[in-house]
Amino acid sequence: MNKKDWKNTFALLGNLAGKHTDVLVCLVLLSILQAVRPFIAVILTGTLVDAVYEGADMKALFGYAALGVGGMFLMAVTESITIMFFNRKLEYMQEIQGLPLNKKSMQMDYEYLEDVEVHGKRERIEKFGGWSLMAITLSRLNRLITATVTVVMAIAVVFPMFIRSNHSVDRGFVGSWLMSVLFLAVILLLVWVEFKAGGFFNGKVAEVRKQISGHEARSKYYLDILAGHEKQKDLRICKQQSLYEKEFEDIAFHMKKAVDQMAHFNVLDMFTQQSVSAFTGFLVYIFAGVLACMGIISIGNVVTYAASILKFTDAVGRTAYFLNRLKQNAVFAGDYVEYMNLSQRKHEGLIPVEKRRDGRFHVEFDHVSFRYPGSGVYVLKDLNLEFEIGEKMAIVGKNGSGKTTFIKLLCRLYDVTEGCIKVNGIDIRKYDYAEYCDLFAVVFQDFQVFSFPLGENVASGSEVDARRAEDALERAGLGERYRRLQEGLNTSVGKEFEESGVTFSGGEKQKIAIARAIYKDAPFVIMDEPTAALDPESECEVYAGFDKMVGDKTSIYISHRLASCRFCQDILVFDKGKVIQRGSHEELEYQEGLYKELWEAQAQYYAS
Ligand code: ADP
């Protein structure tokens, strides 16, 4: 463990201070009890042997036994209660491990969510599978503190052996200070060998683990795919089973090899530890026995000292082992701390968004260029355009021309790389972000409908205005289907959590997402390919009802299907991150350019 590892571990534990201080108190108390209790038995045995040897009466023996056993009993009871509390807390942490991470991921700048490095951190934190990082760290720290306190206790108990005050006996070389120091040096050397061997083999195991982490990630990815029926559709139709089987065989091969290697190192580790321990034990008993024979220490001391020295060597080994395990945790603790401390890069202004009664907003893209973080390629290049509230604007263009990116910039999911976007003449970065977000209701291509009640999906919250939600569903074209739902707005979307839940079709889900945008009643309504999952009839319904749906709001309608956009007065044609044409359908239809090309290519599929 280096300084950084400790810093990260303490920073991780720092999250417990205040809210869960009791678990930290438990940790320390439990560790001390676990370390001290075994020494009472050792000291008691030594004391009783000495008492018997010295001919103590029954009353005294009874007194020693009652005191020692009583003390151990009290400590055992306290330890059991503390363990119970500690384990309950660990399980609780297990349950809530995702909460702070999820909260952070909902609050961090959107651009972090698409950052591979940030993703990697999150994956590594969650790699503990069923166990939470916090719970594992606490549990390993518990073992480490126990082992360390055992070392300290052993030194405290054995120390008097080296300061033998009985001057009346002739010590000889065996009883001399030099011998004590030599003996201590040999013991410490053996401990050092055990410590180093433990570190070496643990390091080897960690190396193997690191090598297989890629295979583990692959395995997790495939298992995720195979666990869900949704994702298995392609697999079955395209007969990809053999591909997956081959992948699994490959993963299994590497895993088996790694497991064998780890077992090999673990056995070598165990063998070294046991051999060194046995040899240490042999030396300790011989040395203590000889000292007792010479009358330098008592018979009882032989028991106490020998047992304590063995506890010492064992605890040093365990200290090394758990320091190593904690070091492995510290890497993840570092990821956790860095993830939770990701700073807000996006500038958040304070200017409140003007609440205009007339709802008039003027939007201007002023020489806007943009490239995604970490990418050198400009997705939008020197974009200049203006539009007013109340207009219906369509954005058309081939896939990858920058349409969705344009919307992401307008909604400030990303900030522009160059230039600026202004709303009512003010750079949007200067507005209060939460207020600015309220301006937009967006249905993205990859919209999300969650396994919550239908009403909460539409209202995006647990407080649902039933009349408004029903009206939104009606306007989104889901009225008839809604009326057939027995539980109305309380209907669970999907069957993940409720047997009685309803599985909606892709088109119906898209209508729920549209209803959500209508419910929000924001001045800007943006729809990115809103009819992609709809059947032609529903698509027609959406066009026909679009006016009703968006009323006098500014609406931006993105589609690569030109026929879907004819009802918009203002059509922008995107190509390679630039607006290359702008006008109404009637104007663009006959103008030489991309629009005409696309229109003619697509016209055969649509009735004009
Ligand atoms: P459209 O909506 O017109 O299909 P997009 O705006 O989604 O196009 O994408 C424009 C370009 O930006 C594409 O080349 C795409 O690969 C790239 N792109 C989109 N998202 C990212 C991202 N998160 N990181 C890097 N490049 C991206």
GROMACS .gro file of N, CA and C and ligand atoms in nm, residues 110-111 114-115 370-375 377-380 395-408 414 445 528-529 558 560 574 577, ligand 1:
model
  135
  110TYR      N    1  -2.309   1.538  -1.934
  110TYR     CA    2  -2.348   1.429  -2.025
  110TYR      C    3  -2.228   1.372  -2.099
  111GLU      N    4  -2.134   1.461  -2.132
  111GLU     CA    5  -2.020   1.415  -2.213
  111GLU      C    6  -1.938   1.306  -2.143
  114GLU      N    7  -2.033   0.943  -2.226
  114GLU     CA    8  -1.986   0.882  -2.351
  114GLU      C    9  -1.833   0.868  -2.352
  115ASP      N   10  -1.771   0.901  -2.239
  115ASP     CA   11  -1.625   0.895  -2.230
  115ASP      C   12  -1.582   0.753  -2.192
  370PHE      N   13  -1.828   2.203  -3.393
  370PHE     CA   14  -1.826   2.109  -3.280
  370PHE      C   15  -1.756   1.979  -3.316
  371ARG      N   16  -1.673   1.934  -3.225
  371ARG     CA   17  -1.624   1.796  -3.234
  371ARG      C   18  -1.643   1.731  -3.097
  372TYR      N   19  -1.671   1.602  -3.101
  372TYR     CA   20  -1.695   1.529  -2.976
  372TYR      C   21  -1.565   1.525  -2.896
  373PRO      N   22  -1.576   1.529  -2.761
  373PRO     CA   23  -1.455   1.526  -2.679
  373PRO      C   24  -1.368   1.405  -2.715
  374GLY      N   25  -1.242   1.429  -2.731
  374GLY     CA   26  -1.149   1.320  -2.762
  374GLY      C   27  -1.143   1.289  -2.910
  375SER      N   28  -1.226   1.356  -2.990
  375SER     CA   29  -1.224   1.329  -3.135
  375SER      C   30  -1.168   1.451  -3.207
  377VAL      N   31  -1.232   1.508  -3.524
  377VAL     CA   32  -1.315   1.534  -3.643
  377VAL      C   33  -1.430   1.630  -3.609
  378TYR      N   34  -1.442   1.733  -3.689
  378TYR     CA   35  -1.554   1.826  -3.670
  378TYR      C   36  -1.682   1.764  -3.725
  379VAL      N   37  -1.782   1.752  -3.638
  379VAL     CA   38  -1.910   1.695  -3.680
  379VAL      C   39  -2.000   1.807  -3.734
  380LEU      N   40  -1.987   1.926  -3.676
  380LEU     CA   41  -2.055   2.044  -3.730
  380LEU      C   42  -1.948   2.149  -3.758
  395ILE      N   43  -3.541   1.921  -4.002
  395ILE     CA   44  -3.399   1.902  -4.036
  395ILE      C   45  -3.388   1.769  -4.107
  396VAL      N   46  -3.341   1.774  -4.229
  396VAL     CA   47  -3.328   1.649  -4.304
  396VAL      C   48  -3.182   1.632  -4.348
  397GLY      N   49  -3.148   1.515  -4.386
  397GLY     CA   50  -3.011   1.489  -4.429
  397GLY      C   51  -2.980   1.341  -4.411
  398LYS      N   52  -2.871   1.301  -4.472
  398LYS     CA   53  -2.836   1.159  -4.463
  398LYS      C   54  -2.793   1.124  -4.320
  399ASN      N   55  -2.786   0.995  -4.293
  399ASN     CA   56  -2.737   0.950  -4.163
  399ASN      C   57  -2.595   1.001  -4.142
  400GLY      N   58  -2.569   1.045  -4.020
  400GLY     CA   59  -2.432   1.089  -3.987
  400GLY      C   60  -2.402   1.230  -4.031
  401SER      N   61  -2.505   1.305  -4.080
  401SER     CA   62  -2.476   1.440  -4.129
  401SER      C   63  -2.471   1.543  -4.015
  402GLY      N   64  -2.508   1.502  -3.892
  402GLY     CA   65  -2.495   1.593  -3.778
  402GLY      C   66  -2.627   1.643  -3.722
  403LYS      N   67  -2.738   1.583  -3.764
  403LYS     CA   68  -2.870   1.633  -3.721
  403LYS      C   69  -2.889   1.617  -3.569
  404THR      N   70  -2.861   1.496  -3.520
  404THR     CA   71  -2.881   1.473  -3.376
  404THR      C   72  -2.782   1.555  -3.294
  405THR      N   73  -2.662   1.569  -3.346
  405THR     CA   74  -2.561   1.648  -3.274
  405THR      C   75  -2.609   1.793  -3.260
  406PHE      N   76  -2.672   1.843  -3.365
  406PHE     CA   77  -2.727   1.979  -3.363
  406PHE      C   78  -2.824   1.995  -3.244
  407ILE      N   79  -2.909   1.892  -3.225
  407ILE     CA   80  -3.007   1.896  -3.116
  407ILE      C   81  -2.935   1.886  -2.980
  408LYS      N   82  -2.834   1.800  -2.975
  408LYS     CA   83  -2.761   1.784  -2.847
  408LYS      C   84  -2.698   1.917  -2.806
  414TYR      N   85  -2.405   1.891  -2.484
  414TYR     CA   86  -2.264   1.925  -2.506
  414TYR      C   87  -2.255   2.075  -2.527
  445GLN      N   88  -3.425   0.961  -3.083
  445GLN     CA   89  -3.438   0.836  -3.160
  445GLN      C   90  -3.435   0.716  -3.066
  528ASP      N   91  -3.677   1.363  -3.281
  528ASP     CA   92  -3.571   1.306  -3.364
  528ASP      C   93  -3.621   1.173  -3.417
  529GLU      N   94  -3.653   1.169  -3.543
  529GLU     CA   95  -3.710   1.049  -3.605
  529GLU      C   96  -3.824   0.994  -3.520
  558ILE      N   97  -3.685   1.608  -3.691
  558ILE     CA   98  -3.570   1.554  -3.764
  558ILE      C   99  -3.607   1.424  -3.830
  560HIS      N  100  -3.483   1.145  -4.176
  560HIS     CA  101  -3.418   1.129  -4.305
  560HIS      C  102  -3.524   1.092  -4.409
  574PHE      N  103  -2.911   1.917  -4.399
  574PHE     CA  104  -2.777   1.899  -4.343
  574PHE      C  105  -2.695   1.807  -4.431
  577GLY      N  106  -2.222   1.804  -4.169
  577GLY     CA  107  -2.209   1.902  -4.062
  577GLY      C  108  -2.235   2.045  -4.101
  609ADP     P1  109  -2.738   1.211  -3.768
  609ADP     O1  110  -2.830   1.244  -3.656
  609ADP     O2  111  -2.745   1.307  -3.881
  609ADP     O3  112  -2.753   1.070  -3.815
  609ADP     P2  113  -2.527   1.240  -3.569
  609ADP     O4  114  -2.538   1.381  -3.526
  609ADP     O5  115  -2.584   1.137  -3.480
  609ADP     O6  116  -2.586   1.224  -3.718
  609ADP     O7  117  -2.374   1.205  -3.591
  609ADP     C1  118  -2.289   1.288  -3.668
  609ADP     C2  119  -2.148   1.230  -3.661
  609ADP     O8  120  -2.100   1.237  -3.529
  609ADP     C3  121  -2.141   1.084  -3.703
  609ADP     O9  122  -2.027   1.069  -3.786
  609ADP     C4  123  -2.121   1.009  -3.575
  609ADP    O10  124  -2.042   0.896  -3.595
  609ADP     C5  125  -2.049   1.111  -3.489
  609ADP     N1  126  -2.083   1.092  -3.347
  609ADP     C6  127  -2.206   1.086  -3.294
  609ADP     N2  128  -2.199   1.070  -3.160
  609ADP     C7  129  -2.067   1.066  -3.129
  609ADP     C8  130  -1.994   1.055  -3.007
  609ADP     N3  131  -2.054   1.042  -2.889
  609ADP     N4  132  -1.859   1.055  -3.013
  609ADP     C9  133  -1.795   1.068  -3.131
  609ADP     N5  134  -1.858   1.081  -3.249
  609ADP    C10  135  -1.992   1.080  -3.249
   0.00000   0.00000   0.00000
